[in-house]
Short mmCIF file of C-alpha atoms in Angstrom, two decimals:
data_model
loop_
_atom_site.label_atom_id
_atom_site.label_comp_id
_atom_site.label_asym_id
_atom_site.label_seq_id
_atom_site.Cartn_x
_atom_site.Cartn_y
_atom_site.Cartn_z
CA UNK A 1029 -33.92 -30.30 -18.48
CA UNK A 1030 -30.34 -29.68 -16.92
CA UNK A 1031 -28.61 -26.07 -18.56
CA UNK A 1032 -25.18 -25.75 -18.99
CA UNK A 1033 -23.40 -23.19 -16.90
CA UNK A 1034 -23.43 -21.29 -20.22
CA UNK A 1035 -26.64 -21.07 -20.54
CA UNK A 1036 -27.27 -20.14 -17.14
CA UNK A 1037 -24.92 -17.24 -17.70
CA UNK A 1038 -26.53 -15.62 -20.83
CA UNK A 1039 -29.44 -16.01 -19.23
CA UNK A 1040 -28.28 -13.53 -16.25
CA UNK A 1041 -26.71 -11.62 -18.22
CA UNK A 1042 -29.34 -10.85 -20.57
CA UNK A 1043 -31.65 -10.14 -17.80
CA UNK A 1044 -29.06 -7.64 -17.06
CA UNK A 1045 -28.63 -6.06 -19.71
CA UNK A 1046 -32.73 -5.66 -20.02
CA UNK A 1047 -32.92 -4.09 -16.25
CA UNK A 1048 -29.48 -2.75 -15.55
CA UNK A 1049 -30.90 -1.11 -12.37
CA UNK A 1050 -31.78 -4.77 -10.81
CA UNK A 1051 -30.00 -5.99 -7.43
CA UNK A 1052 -27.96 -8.61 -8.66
CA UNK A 1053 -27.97 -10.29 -5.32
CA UNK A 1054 -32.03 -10.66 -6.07
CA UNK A 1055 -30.99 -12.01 -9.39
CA UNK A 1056 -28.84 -14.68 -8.35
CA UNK A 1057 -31.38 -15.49 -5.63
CA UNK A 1058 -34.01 -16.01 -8.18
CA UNK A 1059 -31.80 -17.90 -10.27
CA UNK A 1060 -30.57 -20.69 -7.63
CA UNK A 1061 -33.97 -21.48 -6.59
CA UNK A 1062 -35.12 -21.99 -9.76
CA UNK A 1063 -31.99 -24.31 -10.72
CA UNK A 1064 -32.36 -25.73 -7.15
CA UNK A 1065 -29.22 -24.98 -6.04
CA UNK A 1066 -28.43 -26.34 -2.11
CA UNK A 1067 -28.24 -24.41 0.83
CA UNK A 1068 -24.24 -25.07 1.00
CA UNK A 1069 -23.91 -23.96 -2.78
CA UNK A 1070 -26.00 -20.85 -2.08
CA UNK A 1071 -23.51 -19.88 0.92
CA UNK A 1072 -20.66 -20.77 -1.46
CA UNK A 1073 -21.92 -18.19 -4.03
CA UNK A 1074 -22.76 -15.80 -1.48
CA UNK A 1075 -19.45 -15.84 -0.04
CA UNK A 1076 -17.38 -15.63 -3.45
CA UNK A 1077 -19.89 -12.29 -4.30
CA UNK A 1078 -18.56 -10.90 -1.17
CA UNK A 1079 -15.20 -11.54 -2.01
CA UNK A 1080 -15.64 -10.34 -5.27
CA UNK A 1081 -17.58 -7.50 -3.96
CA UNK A 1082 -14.59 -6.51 -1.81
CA UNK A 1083 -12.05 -6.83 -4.45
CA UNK A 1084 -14.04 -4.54 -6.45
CA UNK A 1085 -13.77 -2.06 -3.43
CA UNK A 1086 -9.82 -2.46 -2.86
CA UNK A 1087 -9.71 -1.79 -6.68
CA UNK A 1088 -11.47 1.33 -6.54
CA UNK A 1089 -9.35 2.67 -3.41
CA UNK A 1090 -6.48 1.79 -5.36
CA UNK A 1091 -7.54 3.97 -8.15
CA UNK A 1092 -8.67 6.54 -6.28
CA UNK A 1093 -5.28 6.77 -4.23
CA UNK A 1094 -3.39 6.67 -7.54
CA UNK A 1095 -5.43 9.20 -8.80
CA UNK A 1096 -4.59 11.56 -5.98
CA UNK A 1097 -0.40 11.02 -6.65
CA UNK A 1098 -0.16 8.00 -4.10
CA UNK A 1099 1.77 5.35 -5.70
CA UNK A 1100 0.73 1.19 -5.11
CA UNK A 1101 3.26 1.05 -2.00
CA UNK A 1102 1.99 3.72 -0.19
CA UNK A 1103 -1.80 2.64 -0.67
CA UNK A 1104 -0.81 -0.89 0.60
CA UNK A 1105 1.17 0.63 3.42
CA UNK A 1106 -1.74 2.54 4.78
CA UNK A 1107 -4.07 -0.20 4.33
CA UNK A 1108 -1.69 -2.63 6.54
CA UNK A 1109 -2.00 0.85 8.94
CA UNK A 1110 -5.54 0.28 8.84
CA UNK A 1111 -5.67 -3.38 9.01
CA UNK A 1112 -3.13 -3.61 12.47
CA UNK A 1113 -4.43 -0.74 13.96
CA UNK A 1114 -5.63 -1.56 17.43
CA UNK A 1115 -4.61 -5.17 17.27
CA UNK A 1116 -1.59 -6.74 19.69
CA UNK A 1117 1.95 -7.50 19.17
CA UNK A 1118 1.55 -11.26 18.25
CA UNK A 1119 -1.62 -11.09 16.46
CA UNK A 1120 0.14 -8.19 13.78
CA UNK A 1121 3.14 -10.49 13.49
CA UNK A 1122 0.96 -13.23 12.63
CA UNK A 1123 -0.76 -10.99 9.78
CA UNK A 1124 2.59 -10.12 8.45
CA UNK A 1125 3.75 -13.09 8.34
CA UNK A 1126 0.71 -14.66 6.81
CA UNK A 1127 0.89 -11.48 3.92
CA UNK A 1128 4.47 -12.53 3.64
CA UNK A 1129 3.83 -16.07 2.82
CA UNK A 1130 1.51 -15.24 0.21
CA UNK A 1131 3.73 -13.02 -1.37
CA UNK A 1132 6.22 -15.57 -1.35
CA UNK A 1133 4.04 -17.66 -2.66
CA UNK A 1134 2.69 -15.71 -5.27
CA UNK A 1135 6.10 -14.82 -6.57
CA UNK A 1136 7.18 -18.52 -6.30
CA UNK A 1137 4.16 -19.55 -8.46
CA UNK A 1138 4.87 -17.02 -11.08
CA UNK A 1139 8.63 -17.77 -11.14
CA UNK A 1140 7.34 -21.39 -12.13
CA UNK A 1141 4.91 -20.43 -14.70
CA UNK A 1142 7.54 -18.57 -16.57
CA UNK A 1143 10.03 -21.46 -16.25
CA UNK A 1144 7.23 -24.11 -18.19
#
């Protein structure tokens, strides 16, 4: 019997809730094998947790920066610091211009969704 994505979920989620102290990493581990996920979906999953896992991070530093008086611009600022440190000329124009892109991008995107 195939479950619905929904079902899947509650299921996690309720094992969760019962054992809040569980690695969730175990968890999902469990869960694929059982639903016979593939090898390539198991690297996709693991590679969106680690994204999500370091969004989660950058969120918290953010916090924790505004918390101690440092506004958004400075956070990002020293995090570009961080980020360039150490690397060549070309290669930190490169990141720049790639951040710049998405920016652009990102504000072109939302200048469209407010337009429909």
């Amino acid at each position: 019997m195939t479950q619905s994505f929904e079902d899947i979920l509650t299921s996690m989620l309720e094992q969760l809730e019962n054992n809040p102290d569980q690695d969730i990493e175990v968890l999902v581990k469990d869960e694929c094998e059982k639903m016979g996920v593939s090898e390539e979906g198991k690297a996709l999953l693991s590679e969106t947790n680690e994204y999500i896992d370091g969004f989660a991070e950058k969120m918290a530093a953010l916090q924790k920066a505004k918390e101690e008086g440092r506004s958004r611009k400075q956070w990002m600022l020293e995090e570009m610091d961080r980020i360039l440190e150490g690397r060549d000329e070309q290669e930190k124009a490169e990141i720049v211009s790639a951040i710049s892109d998405a920016g652009e991008n990102v504000n072109n995107e939302t200048l469209k969704d407010e337009e429909d």
